[in-house]
mmCIF file of C-alpha atoms in Angstrom:
data_model
loop_
_atom_site.group_PDB
_atom_site.id
_atom_site.type_symbol
_atom_site.label_atom_id
_atom_site.label_comp_id
_atom_site.label_asym_id
_atom_site.label_seq_id
_atom_site.Cartn_x
_atom_site.Cartn_y
_atom_site.Cartn_z
ATOM 1 C CA MET A 241 0.000 0.000 0.000
ATOM 2 C CA ILE A 242 1.366 3.412 -0.994
ATOM 3 C CA LEU A 243 0.647 6.267 1.348
ATOM 4 C CA ALA A 244 -0.666 9.348 -0.442
ATOM 5 C CA SER A 245 1.566 11.620 1.629
ATOM 6 C CA LYS A 246 4.693 9.941 0.209
ATOM 7 C CA VAL A 247 3.664 10.237 -3.452
ATOM 8 C CA ASN A 248 4.941 13.382 -5.142
ATOM 9 C CA LEU A 249 3.954 13.146 -8.794
ATOM 10 C CA TYR A 250 3.956 16.825 -9.677
ATOM 11 C CA LYS A 251 5.789 19.892 -8.509
ATOM 12 C CA PHE A 252 4.692 23.275 -9.783
ATOM 13 C CA ASP A 253 7.246 26.058 -9.981
ATOM 14 C CA THR A 254 6.849 29.568 -11.271
ATOM 15 C CA ILE A 255 9.911 30.626 -13.223
ATOM 16 C CA PRO A 256 10.183 34.130 -14.709
ATOM 17 C CA ALA A 257 10.124 33.932 -18.516
ATOM 18 C CA ILE A 258 13.494 35.660 -18.903
ATOM 19 C CA ASP A 259 15.175 33.199 -16.529
ATOM 20 C CA TYR A 260 13.688 30.229 -18.360
ATOM 21 C CA ALA A 261 14.460 31.547 -21.851
ATOM 22 C CA PHE A 262 18.163 32.048 -21.213
ATOM 23 C CA ASP A 263 18.783 29.156 -18.786
ATOM 24 C CA ASP A 264 20.842 26.441 -20.480
ATOM 25 C CA SER A 265 20.090 23.889 -17.760
ATOM 26 C CA PHE A 266 16.801 23.195 -19.648
ATOM 27 C CA THR A 267 17.471 21.085 -22.745
ATOM 28 C CA ALA A 268 15.361 19.117 -25.177
ATOM 29 C CA PRO A 269 15.606 15.327 -25.165
ATOM 30 C CA PHE A 270 16.492 13.475 -28.366
ATOM 31 C CA TYR A 271 12.853 12.827 -29.275
ATOM 32 C CA GLN A 272 11.972 16.538 -29.541
ATOM 33 C CA ARG A 273 11.849 18.257 -32.946
ATOM 34 C CA VAL A 274 15.000 20.091 -33.933
ATOM 35 C CA ASP A 275 13.265 22.712 -36.057
ATOM 36 C CA SER A 276 10.793 25.201 -34.658
ATOM 37 C CA ARG A 277 7.204 25.046 -35.878
ATOM 38 C CA TRP A 278 6.485 28.449 -34.326
ATOM 39 C CA LYS A 279 6.682 31.030 -37.078
ATOM 40 C CA LYS A 280 6.813 34.818 -36.776
ATOM 41 C CA PRO A 281 3.072 35.463 -36.246
ATOM 42 C CA LYS A 282 2.851 32.984 -33.370
ATOM 43 C CA ARG A 283 5.965 34.416 -31.665
ATOM 44 C CA PHE A 284 4.596 37.944 -32.143
ATOM 45 C CA ASN A 285 1.246 36.916 -30.617
ATOM 46 C CA LEU A 286 3.101 35.466 -27.619
ATOM 47 C CA ALA A 287 4.988 38.757 -27.227
ATOM 48 C CA VAL A 288 1.763 40.785 -27.361
ATOM 49 C CA SER A 289 0.047 38.543 -24.817
ATOM 50 C CA MET A 290 3.033 38.920 -22.449
ATOM 51 C CA ILE A 291 2.930 42.721 -22.862
ATOM 52 C CA LEU A 292 -0.746 42.589 -21.911
ATOM 53 C CA GLY A 293 0.219 40.712 -18.744
ATOM 54 C CA LEU A 294 -1.099 37.327 -19.784
ATOM 55 C CA PRO A 295 0.827 34.203 -18.747
ATOM 56 C CA ALA A 296 3.478 32.899 -21.135
ATOM 57 C CA GLY A 297 2.021 29.399 -20.874
ATOM 58 C CA MET A 298 2.990 26.144 -19.259
ATOM 59 C CA ILE A 299 6.181 24.254 -19.860
ATOM 60 C CA THR A 300 6.596 20.678 -18.684
ATOM 61 C CA THR A 301 10.042 19.535 -17.601
ATOM 62 C CA HIS A 302 11.614 16.395 -16.207
ATOM 63 C CA ASP A 303 14.268 16.637 -13.490
ATOM 64 C CA LEU A 304 17.247 14.577 -14.688
ATOM 65 C CA LYS A 305 18.488 13.981 -11.111
ATOM 66 C CA ARG A 306 21.955 13.216 -12.412
ATOM 67 C CA ASN A 307 24.759 14.944 -14.254
ATOM 68 C CA HIS A 308 24.063 15.506 -17.923
ATOM 69 C CA PRO A 309 27.079 15.688 -20.280
ATOM 70 C CA LEU A 310 26.075 19.196 -21.365
ATOM 71 C CA GLY A 311 25.332 20.399 -17.831
ATOM 72 C CA ALA A 312 21.560 20.186 -18.234
ATOM 73 C CA LYS A 313 19.425 19.738 -15.140
ATOM 74 C CA TYR A 314 16.036 19.351 -16.853
ATOM 75 C CA HIS A 315 14.621 17.926 -20.058
ATOM 76 C CA ILE A 316 11.838 19.924 -21.651
ATOM 77 C CA VAL A 317 9.068 17.396 -22.153
ATOM 78 C CA ASP A 318 6.702 19.985 -23.630
ATOM 79 C CA GLY A 319 7.423 23.638 -24.385
ATOM 80 C CA ARG A 320 10.746 23.680 -26.263
ATOM 81 C CA GLN A 321 9.334 25.880 -29.027
ATOM 82 C CA ARG A 322 7.893 28.265 -26.423
ATOM 83 C CA LYS A 323 11.384 28.504 -24.866
ATOM 84 C CA ALA A 324 12.907 29.304 -28.278
ATOM 85 C CA ALA A 325 10.198 31.923 -28.935
ATOM 86 C CA LEU A 326 10.770 33.535 -25.525
ATOM 87 C CA LYS A 327 14.499 33.727 -26.237
ATOM 88 C CA VAL A 328 13.791 35.643 -29.475
ATOM 89 C CA ILE A 329 11.167 37.900 -27.878
ATOM 90 C CA LEU A 330 13.348 38.784 -24.897
ATOM 91 C CA ASN A 331 16.374 39.649 -27.057
ATOM 92 C CA PRO A 332 15.537 43.185 -28.332
ATOM 93 C CA ALA A 333 17.940 43.112 -31.301
ATOM 94 C CA GLU A 334 16.803 39.703 -32.534
ATOM 95 C CA PHE A 335 13.107 40.497 -32.044
ATOM 96 C CA ALA A 336 13.436 43.860 -33.850
ATOM 97 C CA GLN A 337 15.173 42.115 -36.760
ATOM 98 C CA GLU A 338 12.385 39.553 -36.914
ATOM 99 C CA LEU A 339 9.704 42.254 -37.015
ATOM 100 C CA GLN A 340 11.243 43.863 -40.136
#
């Protein structure tokens, strides 16, 4: 019999978007797409929603609990493209170039 108090399936953390976007300890596992399916309009819509104070969305990660060869601490199970979009949006020079 498993006691409910000892089961910890989920842990919810709130991470500021800028910290998440530029933190290299979050990496994509091998089964994630390499190319981004998020094109300019979708990234722009994310930027506008963040300016309006709406949440940037959920990102699901898996704690690796061991040393990763590249120094990663977490695998991004869902949300890799959101991370890439946030990195573009939060880099003023790159985002301005994309808007042109």
